[in-house]
Short mmCIF file of C-alpha atoms in Angstrom, two decimals:
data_model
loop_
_atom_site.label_atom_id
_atom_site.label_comp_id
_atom_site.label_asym_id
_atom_site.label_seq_id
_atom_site.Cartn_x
_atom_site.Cartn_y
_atom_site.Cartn_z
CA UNK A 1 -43.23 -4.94 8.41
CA UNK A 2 -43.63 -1.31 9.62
CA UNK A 3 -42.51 -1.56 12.76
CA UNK A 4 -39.36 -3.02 11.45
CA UNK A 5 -38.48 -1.32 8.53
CA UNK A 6 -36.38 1.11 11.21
CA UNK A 7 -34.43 -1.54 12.13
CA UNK A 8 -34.41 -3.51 8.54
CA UNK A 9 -32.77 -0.08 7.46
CA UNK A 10 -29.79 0.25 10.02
CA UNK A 11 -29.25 -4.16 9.26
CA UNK A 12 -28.70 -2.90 5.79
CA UNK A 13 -26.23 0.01 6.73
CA UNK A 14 -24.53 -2.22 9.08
CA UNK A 15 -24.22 -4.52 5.65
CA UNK A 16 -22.97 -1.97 3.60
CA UNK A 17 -20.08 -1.05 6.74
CA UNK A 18 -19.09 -4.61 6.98
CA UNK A 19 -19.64 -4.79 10.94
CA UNK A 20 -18.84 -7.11 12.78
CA UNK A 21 -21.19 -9.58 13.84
CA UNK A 22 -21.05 -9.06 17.48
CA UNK A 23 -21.17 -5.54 17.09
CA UNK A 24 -24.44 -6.24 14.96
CA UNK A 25 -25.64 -8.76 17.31
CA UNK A 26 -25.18 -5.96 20.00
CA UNK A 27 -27.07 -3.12 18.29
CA UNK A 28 -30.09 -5.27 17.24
CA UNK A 29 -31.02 -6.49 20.41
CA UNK A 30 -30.76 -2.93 21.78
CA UNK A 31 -33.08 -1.76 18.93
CA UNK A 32 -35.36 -4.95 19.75
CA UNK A 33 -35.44 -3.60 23.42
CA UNK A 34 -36.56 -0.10 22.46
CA UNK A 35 -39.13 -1.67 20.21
CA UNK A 36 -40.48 -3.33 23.19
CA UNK A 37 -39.32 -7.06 22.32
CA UNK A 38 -39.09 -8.38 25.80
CA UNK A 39 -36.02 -9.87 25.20
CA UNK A 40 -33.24 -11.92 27.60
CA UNK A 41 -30.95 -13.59 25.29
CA UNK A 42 -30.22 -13.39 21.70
CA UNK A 43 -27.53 -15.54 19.91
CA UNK A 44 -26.14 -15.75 16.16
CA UNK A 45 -23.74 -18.57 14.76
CA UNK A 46 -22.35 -19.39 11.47
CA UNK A 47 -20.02 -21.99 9.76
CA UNK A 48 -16.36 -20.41 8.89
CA UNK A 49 -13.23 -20.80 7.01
CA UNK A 50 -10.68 -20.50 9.80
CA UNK A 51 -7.41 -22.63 10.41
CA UNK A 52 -8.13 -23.46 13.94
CA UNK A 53 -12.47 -22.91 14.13
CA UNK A 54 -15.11 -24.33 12.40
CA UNK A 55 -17.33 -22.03 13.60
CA UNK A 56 -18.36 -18.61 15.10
CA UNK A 57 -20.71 -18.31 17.78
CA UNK A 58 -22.05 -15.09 19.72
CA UNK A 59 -24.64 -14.41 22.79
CA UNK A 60 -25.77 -11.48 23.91
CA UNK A 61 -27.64 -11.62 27.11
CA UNK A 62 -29.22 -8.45 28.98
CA UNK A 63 -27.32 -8.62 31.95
CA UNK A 64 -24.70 -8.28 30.18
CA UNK A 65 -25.37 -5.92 27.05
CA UNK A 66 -22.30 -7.20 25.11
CA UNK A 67 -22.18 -10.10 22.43
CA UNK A 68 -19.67 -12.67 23.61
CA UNK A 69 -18.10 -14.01 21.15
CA UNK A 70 -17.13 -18.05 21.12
CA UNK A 71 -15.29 -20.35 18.62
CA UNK A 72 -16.16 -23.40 17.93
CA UNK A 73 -14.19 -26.68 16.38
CA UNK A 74 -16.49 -29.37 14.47
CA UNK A 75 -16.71 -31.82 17.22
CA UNK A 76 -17.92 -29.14 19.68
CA UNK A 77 -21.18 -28.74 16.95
CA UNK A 78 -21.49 -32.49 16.11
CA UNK A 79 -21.07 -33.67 20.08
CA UNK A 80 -24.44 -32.57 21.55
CA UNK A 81 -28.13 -32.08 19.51
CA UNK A 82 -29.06 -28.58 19.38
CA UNK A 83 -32.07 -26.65 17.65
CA UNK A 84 -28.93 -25.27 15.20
CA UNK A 85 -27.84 -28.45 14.52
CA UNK A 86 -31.02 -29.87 13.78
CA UNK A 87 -31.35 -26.46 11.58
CA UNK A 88 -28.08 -27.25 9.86
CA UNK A 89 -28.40 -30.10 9.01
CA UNK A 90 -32.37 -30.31 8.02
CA UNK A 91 -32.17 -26.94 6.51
CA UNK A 92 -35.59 -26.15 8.77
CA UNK A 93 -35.86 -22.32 8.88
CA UNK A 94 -37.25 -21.98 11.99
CA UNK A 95 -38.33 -23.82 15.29
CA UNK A 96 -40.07 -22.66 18.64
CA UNK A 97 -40.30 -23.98 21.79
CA UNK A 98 -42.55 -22.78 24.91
CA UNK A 99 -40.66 -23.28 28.23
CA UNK A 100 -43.18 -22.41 30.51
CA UNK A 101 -44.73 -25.89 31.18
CA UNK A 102 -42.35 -27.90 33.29
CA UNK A 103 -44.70 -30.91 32.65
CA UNK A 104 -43.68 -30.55 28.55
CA UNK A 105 -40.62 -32.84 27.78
CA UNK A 106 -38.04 -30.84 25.61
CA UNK A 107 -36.01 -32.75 22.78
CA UNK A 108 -32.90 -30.66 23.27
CA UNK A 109 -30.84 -30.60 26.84
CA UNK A 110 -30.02 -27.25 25.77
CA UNK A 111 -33.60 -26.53 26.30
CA UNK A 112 -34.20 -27.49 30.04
CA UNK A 113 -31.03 -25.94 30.73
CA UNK A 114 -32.47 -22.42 29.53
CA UNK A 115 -35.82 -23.41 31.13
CA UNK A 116 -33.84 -23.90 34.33
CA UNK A 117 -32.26 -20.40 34.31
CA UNK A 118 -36.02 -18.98 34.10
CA UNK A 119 -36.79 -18.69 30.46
CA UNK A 120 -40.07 -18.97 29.05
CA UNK A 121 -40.09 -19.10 25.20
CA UNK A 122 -37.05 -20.10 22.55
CA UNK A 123 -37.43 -19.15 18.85
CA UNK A 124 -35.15 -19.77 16.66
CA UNK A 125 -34.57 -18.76 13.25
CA UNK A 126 -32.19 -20.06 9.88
CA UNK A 127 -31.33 -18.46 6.80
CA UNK A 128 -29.32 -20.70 4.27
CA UNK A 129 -26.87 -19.81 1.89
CA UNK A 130 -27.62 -22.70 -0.74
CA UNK A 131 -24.72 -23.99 0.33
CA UNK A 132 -23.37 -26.86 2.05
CA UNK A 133 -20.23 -27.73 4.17
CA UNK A 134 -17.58 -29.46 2.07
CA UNK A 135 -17.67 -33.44 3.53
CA UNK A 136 -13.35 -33.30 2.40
CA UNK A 137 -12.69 -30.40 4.92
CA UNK A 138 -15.50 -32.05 7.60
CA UNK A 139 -14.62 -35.48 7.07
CA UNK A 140 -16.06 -36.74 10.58
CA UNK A 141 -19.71 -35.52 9.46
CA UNK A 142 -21.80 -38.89 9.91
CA UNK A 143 -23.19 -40.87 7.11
CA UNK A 144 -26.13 -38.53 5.65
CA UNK A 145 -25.85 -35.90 7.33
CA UNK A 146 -25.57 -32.58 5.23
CA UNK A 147 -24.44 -29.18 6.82
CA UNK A 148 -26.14 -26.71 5.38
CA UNK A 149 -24.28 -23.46 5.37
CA UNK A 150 -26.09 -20.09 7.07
CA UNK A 151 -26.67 -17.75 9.60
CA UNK A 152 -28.53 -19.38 12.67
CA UNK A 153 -30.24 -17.20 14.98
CA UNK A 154 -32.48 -17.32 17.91
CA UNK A 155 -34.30 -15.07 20.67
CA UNK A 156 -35.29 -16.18 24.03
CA UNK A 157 -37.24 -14.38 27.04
CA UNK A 158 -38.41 -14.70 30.48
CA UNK A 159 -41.46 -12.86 30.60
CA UNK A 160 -44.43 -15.22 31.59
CA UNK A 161 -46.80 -15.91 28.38
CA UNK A 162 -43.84 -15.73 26.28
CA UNK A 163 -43.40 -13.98 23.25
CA UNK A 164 -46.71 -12.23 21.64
CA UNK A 165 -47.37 -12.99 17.72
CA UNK A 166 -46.46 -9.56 17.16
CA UNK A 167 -42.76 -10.37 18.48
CA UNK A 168 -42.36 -13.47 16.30
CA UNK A 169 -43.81 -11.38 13.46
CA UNK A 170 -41.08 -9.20 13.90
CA UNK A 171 -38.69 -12.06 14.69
CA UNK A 172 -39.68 -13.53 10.80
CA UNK A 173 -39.54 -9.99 9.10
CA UNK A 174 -35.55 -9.46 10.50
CA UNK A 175 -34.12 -12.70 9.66
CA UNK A 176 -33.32 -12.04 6.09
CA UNK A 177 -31.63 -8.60 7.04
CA UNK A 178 -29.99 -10.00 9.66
CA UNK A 179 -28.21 -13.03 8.17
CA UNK A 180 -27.36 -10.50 4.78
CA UNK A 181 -25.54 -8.32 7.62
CA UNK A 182 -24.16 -10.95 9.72
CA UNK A 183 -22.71 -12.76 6.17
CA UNK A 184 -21.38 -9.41 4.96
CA UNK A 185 -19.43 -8.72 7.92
CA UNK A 186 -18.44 -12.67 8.80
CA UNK A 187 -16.96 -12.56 4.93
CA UNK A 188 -14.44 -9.23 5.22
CA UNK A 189 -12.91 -11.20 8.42
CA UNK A 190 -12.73 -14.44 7.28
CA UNK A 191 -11.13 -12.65 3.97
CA UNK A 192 -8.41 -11.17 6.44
CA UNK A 193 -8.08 -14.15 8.79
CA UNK A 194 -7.32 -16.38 5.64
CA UNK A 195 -5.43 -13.54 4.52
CA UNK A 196 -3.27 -13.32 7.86
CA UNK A 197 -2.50 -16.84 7.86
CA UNK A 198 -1.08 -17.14 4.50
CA UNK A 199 0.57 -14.00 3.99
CA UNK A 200 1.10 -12.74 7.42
CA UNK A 201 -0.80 -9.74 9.26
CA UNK A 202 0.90 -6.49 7.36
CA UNK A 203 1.16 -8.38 3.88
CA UNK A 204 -2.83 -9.79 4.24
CA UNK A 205 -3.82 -6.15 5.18
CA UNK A 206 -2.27 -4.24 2.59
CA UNK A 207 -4.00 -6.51 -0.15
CA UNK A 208 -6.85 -5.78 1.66
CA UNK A 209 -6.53 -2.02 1.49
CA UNK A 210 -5.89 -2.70 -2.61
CA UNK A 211 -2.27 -2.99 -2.71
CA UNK A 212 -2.52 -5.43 -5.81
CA UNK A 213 -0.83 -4.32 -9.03
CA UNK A 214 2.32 -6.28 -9.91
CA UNK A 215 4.92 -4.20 -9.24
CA UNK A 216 3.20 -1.78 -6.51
CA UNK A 217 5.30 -1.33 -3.02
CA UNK A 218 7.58 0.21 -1.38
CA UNK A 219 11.05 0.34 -0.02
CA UNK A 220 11.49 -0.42 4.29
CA UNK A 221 14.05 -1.31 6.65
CA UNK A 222 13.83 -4.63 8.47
CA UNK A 223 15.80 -7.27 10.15
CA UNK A 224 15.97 -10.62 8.06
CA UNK A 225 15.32 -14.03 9.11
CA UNK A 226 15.94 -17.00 7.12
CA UNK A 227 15.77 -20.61 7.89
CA UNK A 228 16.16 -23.80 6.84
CA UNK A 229 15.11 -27.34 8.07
CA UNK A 230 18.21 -29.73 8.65
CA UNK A 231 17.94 -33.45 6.35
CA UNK A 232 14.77 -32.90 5.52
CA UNK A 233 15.32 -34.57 1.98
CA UNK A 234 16.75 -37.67 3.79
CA UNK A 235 13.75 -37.20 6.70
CA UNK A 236 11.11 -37.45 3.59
CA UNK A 237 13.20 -40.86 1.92
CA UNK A 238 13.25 -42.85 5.27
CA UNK A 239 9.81 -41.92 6.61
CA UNK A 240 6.30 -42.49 6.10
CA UNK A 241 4.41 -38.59 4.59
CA UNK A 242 2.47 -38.70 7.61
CA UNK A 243 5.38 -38.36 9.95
CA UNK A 244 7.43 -36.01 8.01
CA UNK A 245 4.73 -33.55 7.69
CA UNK A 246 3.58 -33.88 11.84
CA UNK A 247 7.73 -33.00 11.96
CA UNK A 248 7.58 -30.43 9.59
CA UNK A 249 4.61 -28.64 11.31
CA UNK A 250 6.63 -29.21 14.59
CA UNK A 251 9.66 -27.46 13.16
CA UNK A 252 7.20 -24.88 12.18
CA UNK A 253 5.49 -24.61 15.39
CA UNK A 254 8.85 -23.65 17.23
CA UNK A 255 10.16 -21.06 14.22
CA UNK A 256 6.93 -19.47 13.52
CA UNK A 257 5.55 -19.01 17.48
CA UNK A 258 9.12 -17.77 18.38
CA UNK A 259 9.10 -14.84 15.69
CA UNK A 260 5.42 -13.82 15.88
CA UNK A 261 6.37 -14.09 19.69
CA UNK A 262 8.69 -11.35 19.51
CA UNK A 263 6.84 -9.03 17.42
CA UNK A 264 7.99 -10.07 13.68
CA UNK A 265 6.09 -11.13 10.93
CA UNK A 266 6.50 -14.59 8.87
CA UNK A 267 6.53 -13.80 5.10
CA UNK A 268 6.50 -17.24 3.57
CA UNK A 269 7.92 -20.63 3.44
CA UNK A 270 10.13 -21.58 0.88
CA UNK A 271 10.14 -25.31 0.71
CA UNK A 272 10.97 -25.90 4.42
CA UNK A 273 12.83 -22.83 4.94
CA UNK A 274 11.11 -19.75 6.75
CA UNK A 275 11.07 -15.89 5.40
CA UNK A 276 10.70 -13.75 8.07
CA UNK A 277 10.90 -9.51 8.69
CA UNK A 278 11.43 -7.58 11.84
CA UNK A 279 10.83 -3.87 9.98
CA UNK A 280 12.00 -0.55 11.84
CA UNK A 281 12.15 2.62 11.41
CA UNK A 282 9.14 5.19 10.64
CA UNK A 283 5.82 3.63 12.07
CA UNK A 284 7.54 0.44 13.54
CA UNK A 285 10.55 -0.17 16.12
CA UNK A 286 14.00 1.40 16.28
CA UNK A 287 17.09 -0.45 14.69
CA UNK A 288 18.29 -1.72 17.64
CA UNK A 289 15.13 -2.79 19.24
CA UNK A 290 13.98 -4.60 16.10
CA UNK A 291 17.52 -6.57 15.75
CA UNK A 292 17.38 -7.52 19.93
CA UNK A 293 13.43 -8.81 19.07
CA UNK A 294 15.02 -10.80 16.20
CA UNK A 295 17.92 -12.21 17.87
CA UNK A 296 15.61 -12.99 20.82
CA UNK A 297 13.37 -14.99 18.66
CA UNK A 298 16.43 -17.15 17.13
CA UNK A 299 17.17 -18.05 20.48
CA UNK A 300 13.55 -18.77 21.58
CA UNK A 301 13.13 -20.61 18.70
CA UNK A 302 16.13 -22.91 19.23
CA UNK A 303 15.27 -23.30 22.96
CA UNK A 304 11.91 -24.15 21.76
CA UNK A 305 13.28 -26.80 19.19
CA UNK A 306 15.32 -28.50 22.38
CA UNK A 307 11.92 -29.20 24.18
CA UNK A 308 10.23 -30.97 21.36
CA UNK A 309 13.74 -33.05 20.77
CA UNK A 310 13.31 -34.23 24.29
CA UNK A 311 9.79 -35.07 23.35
CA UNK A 312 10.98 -36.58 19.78
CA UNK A 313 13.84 -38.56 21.57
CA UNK A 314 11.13 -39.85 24.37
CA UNK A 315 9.09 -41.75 21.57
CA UNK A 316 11.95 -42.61 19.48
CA UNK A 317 11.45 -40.03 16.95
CA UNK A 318 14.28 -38.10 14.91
CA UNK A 319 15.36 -35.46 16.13
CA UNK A 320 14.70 -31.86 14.64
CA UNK A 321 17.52 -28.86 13.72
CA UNK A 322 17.50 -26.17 11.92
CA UNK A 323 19.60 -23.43 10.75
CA UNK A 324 18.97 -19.52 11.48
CA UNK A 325 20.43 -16.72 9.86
CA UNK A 326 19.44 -12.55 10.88
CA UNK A 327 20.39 -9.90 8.34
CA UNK A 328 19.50 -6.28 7.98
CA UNK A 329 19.02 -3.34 5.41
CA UNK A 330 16.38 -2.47 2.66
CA UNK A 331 13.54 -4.27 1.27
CA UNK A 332 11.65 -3.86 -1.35
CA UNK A 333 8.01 -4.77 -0.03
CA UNK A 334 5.16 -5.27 -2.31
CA UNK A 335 3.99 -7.12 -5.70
CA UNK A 336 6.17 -9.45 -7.33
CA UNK A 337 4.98 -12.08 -10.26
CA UNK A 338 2.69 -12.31 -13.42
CA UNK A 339 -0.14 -11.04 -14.32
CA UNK A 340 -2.18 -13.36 -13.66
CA UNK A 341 -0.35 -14.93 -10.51
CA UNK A 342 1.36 -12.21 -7.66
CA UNK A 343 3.08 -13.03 -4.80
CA UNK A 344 3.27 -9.90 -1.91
CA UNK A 345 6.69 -10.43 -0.44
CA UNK A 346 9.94 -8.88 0.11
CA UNK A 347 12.77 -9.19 -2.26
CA UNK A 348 16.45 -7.20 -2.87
CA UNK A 349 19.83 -7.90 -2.07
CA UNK A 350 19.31 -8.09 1.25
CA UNK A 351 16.81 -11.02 1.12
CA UNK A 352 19.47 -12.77 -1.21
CA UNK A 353 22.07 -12.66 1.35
CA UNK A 354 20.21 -13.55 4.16
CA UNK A 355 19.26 -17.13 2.39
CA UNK A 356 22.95 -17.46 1.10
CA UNK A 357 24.12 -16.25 5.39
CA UNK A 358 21.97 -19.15 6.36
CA UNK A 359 23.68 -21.60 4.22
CA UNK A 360 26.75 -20.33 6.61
CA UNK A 361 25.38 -22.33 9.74
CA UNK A 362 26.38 -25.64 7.93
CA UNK A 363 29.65 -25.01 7.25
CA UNK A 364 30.77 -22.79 10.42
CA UNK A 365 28.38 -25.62 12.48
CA UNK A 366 26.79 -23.36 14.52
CA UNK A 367 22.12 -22.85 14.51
CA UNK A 368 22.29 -19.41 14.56
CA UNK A 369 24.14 -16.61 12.70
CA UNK A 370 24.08 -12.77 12.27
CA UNK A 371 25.55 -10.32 9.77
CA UNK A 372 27.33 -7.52 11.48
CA UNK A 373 24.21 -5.15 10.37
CA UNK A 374 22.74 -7.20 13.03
CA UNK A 375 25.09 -7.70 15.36
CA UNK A 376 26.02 -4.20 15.69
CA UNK A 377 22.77 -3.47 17.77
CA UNK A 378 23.22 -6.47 20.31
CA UNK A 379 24.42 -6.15 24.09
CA UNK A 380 25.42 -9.76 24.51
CA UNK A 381 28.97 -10.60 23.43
CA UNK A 382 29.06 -12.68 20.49
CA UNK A 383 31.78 -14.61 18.27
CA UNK A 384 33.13 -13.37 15.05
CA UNK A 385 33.88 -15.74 12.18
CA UNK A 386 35.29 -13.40 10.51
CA UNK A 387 34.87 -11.91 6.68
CA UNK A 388 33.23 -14.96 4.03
CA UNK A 389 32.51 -14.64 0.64
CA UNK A 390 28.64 -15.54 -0.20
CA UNK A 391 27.65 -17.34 -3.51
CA UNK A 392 26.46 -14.58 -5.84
CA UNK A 393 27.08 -11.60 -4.03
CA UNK A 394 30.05 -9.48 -4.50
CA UNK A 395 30.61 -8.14 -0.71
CA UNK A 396 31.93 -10.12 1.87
CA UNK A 397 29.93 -10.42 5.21
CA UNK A 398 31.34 -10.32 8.54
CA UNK A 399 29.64 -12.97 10.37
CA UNK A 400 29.03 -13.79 13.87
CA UNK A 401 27.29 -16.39 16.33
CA UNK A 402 26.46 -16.65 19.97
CA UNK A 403 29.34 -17.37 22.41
CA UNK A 404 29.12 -21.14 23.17
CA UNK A 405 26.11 -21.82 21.58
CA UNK A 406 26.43 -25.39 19.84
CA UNK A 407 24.23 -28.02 18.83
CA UNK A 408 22.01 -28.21 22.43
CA UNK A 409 20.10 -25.61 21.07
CA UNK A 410 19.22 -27.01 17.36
CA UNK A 411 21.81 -28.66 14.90
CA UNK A 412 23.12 -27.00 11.97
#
């Protein structure tokens, strides 16, 4: 383990930084090269918790010198046998295969393809967790088969012979090290991935930094959108769960991709309403740029919602509206809740009249509606409905809409 221990050292500093597994992936076949390893093509992979991938994988090749990085769904690792499957799902902890004998029938097609590109030897290499892949959130995983949860590895070469013994000595000695790293590193993103999607990218990344105590945050300036799914309580009486949730994510897919489209950040959903923010001001846009991004993602959003009526209409489906309302002025951002259960979100007077704004769309029948804090900042001419009284709140709001715009673009 001598020769190693160099290299076991920086694996554990790489640990204790939280890299990122390319980057590790990267640096250890560099080190392997200087330690004259004779090495072509090195690859790492591991199982995540991601809300589109199942799975992370990254090759580094020499040509190349960089790790690229690939994600995977679960029928992409079930589809074709691999050595990491068969690792997986046998929990063997390592397998080599010589590649030099064209006579030698291989039991993986991933084999002869690497024996066609030149290669010579394969070894491969898993590490387990203990842990296995939950059979409710990989519910295609065929009878008896068990995914064991790691950090799969191999190494591969075209020099003739192979590798040496000294080479797969080394190979054994770095596995450990390398899957602690790798697992370190795979955690702190999966943390903020899972983090991103549930609170958004600003909230997720300030309770990373250790913005947790109940009642911690600050005050910022934002544009504030709020809204609301049209007869949804009906929609959920009349159909079956399955279709009112695959029209509930649609509704979702055309509000959400329209604001993160134009720069603004989803907060939370509130039954089948949306909270979003467009902030501005120090660190982030100017007022009027983050009001035009705002207003530019209500209309993208309703533009988007006519496309998948057209769709919905096509197979007889119901159709989808929504109402939208933008309002602007201070937030305060941060910790709200118990002790033992916080929510980071914004909250104020603004957010209160922004929900109470939206509830404007239904009676003015119009999709989309703007307080003149918004409204103030935008080029294109719009409509005034004059001054209305909102539940609760003892200003009134001058309130506009859109010239012309009317049900085409998403019912209120």
């Amino acid at each position: 383990m001598g020769r190693t221990a160099p290299i076991i050292s920086w694996l554990h500093q790489q640990g204790l930084r939280g890299t990122a597994s390319g980057k590790v992936l990267e640096g250890l076949s560099e080190q392997l090269l200087t330690a004259g390893i004779d090495l072509d093509r090195s690859v790492l992979a591991y199982l995540v918790f991601h809300p589109q991938f199942d799975g992370m994988h990254f090759t580094w090749t020499r040509s190349t010198r960089r790790a690229q990085r690939q994600a995977v769904i679960r029928t992409d690792i079930l589809r074709v046998p691999s050595p990491f499957l068969k690792m997986q799902a046998t929990g063997t902890r390592e397998m080599r295969y010589r590649l030099d004998d064209p006579d030698v029938v291989l039991p993986f097609p991933f084999l002869d393809r690497l024996r066609s590109l030149g290669y010579k030897d394969y070894f491969a290499f898993f590490e387990p967790f203990g842990t296995y892949a939950d059979r409710t959130v990989w519910p295609d995983l065929p009878d008896g088969l068990i995914m064991h949860e790691g950090v799969t590895g191999s190494y591969g070469t075209t020099r003739e012979g192979g590798f040496n013994q000294s080479d797969i000595a080394r190979f054994r000695d770095l596995s450990v090290p390398i899957s602690v790293a790798v697992k370190v590193g795979a955690i702190l993103e999966m943390a903020e991935t899972l983090l991103s999607a549930y609170l958004g990218p600003a909230s997720g990344r300030n309770v990373l930094l250790g913005h947790v105590r109940r009642g911690q945050g600050q005050i910022i300036r934002a544009v504030v959108w709020h809204s609301d799914l049209r007869g949804s309580t009906a929609l959920a009486e009349i159909t079956t769960f399955e279709t009112y949730l695959s029209t509930l994510n649609s509704y979702y897919d055309c509000v959400v991709d329209a604001v993160i489209a134009h720069s603004g950040e989803v907060l939370k959903f509130i039954g089948d309403g949306v909270l979003a923010m467009f902030p501005f001001g120090t660190g982030a846009l100017a007022e009027g740029e983050a009001c035009e991004q705002a207003f530019a993602a209500g209309r993208d959003a309703l533009t988007r919602l006519t496309s998948i009526n057209a769709e919905q209409a096509a197979a007889g489906r119901a159709q989808i509206h929504c109402g939208i309302a933008l309002h602007a002025g201070n937030l305060m951002y941060g910790n709200v809740g118990s002790a033992q259960r916080l929510d980071f979100t914004v909250m104020g007077s603004t957010v209160n009249e922004v929900v109470r704004l939206e509830a404007l769309c239904k009676t003015l029948d119009v999709p989309l509606v703007l307080s003149e804090a918004v409204a103030a900042h935008l080029k294109e001419p719009l409509e005034s409905w004059g001054w209305h009284a909102l539940a609760g709140v003892s200003r009134k709001l001058e309130v506009f809409s859109p010239l012309g715009i009317g049900f085409g673009a998403g019912k209120a």
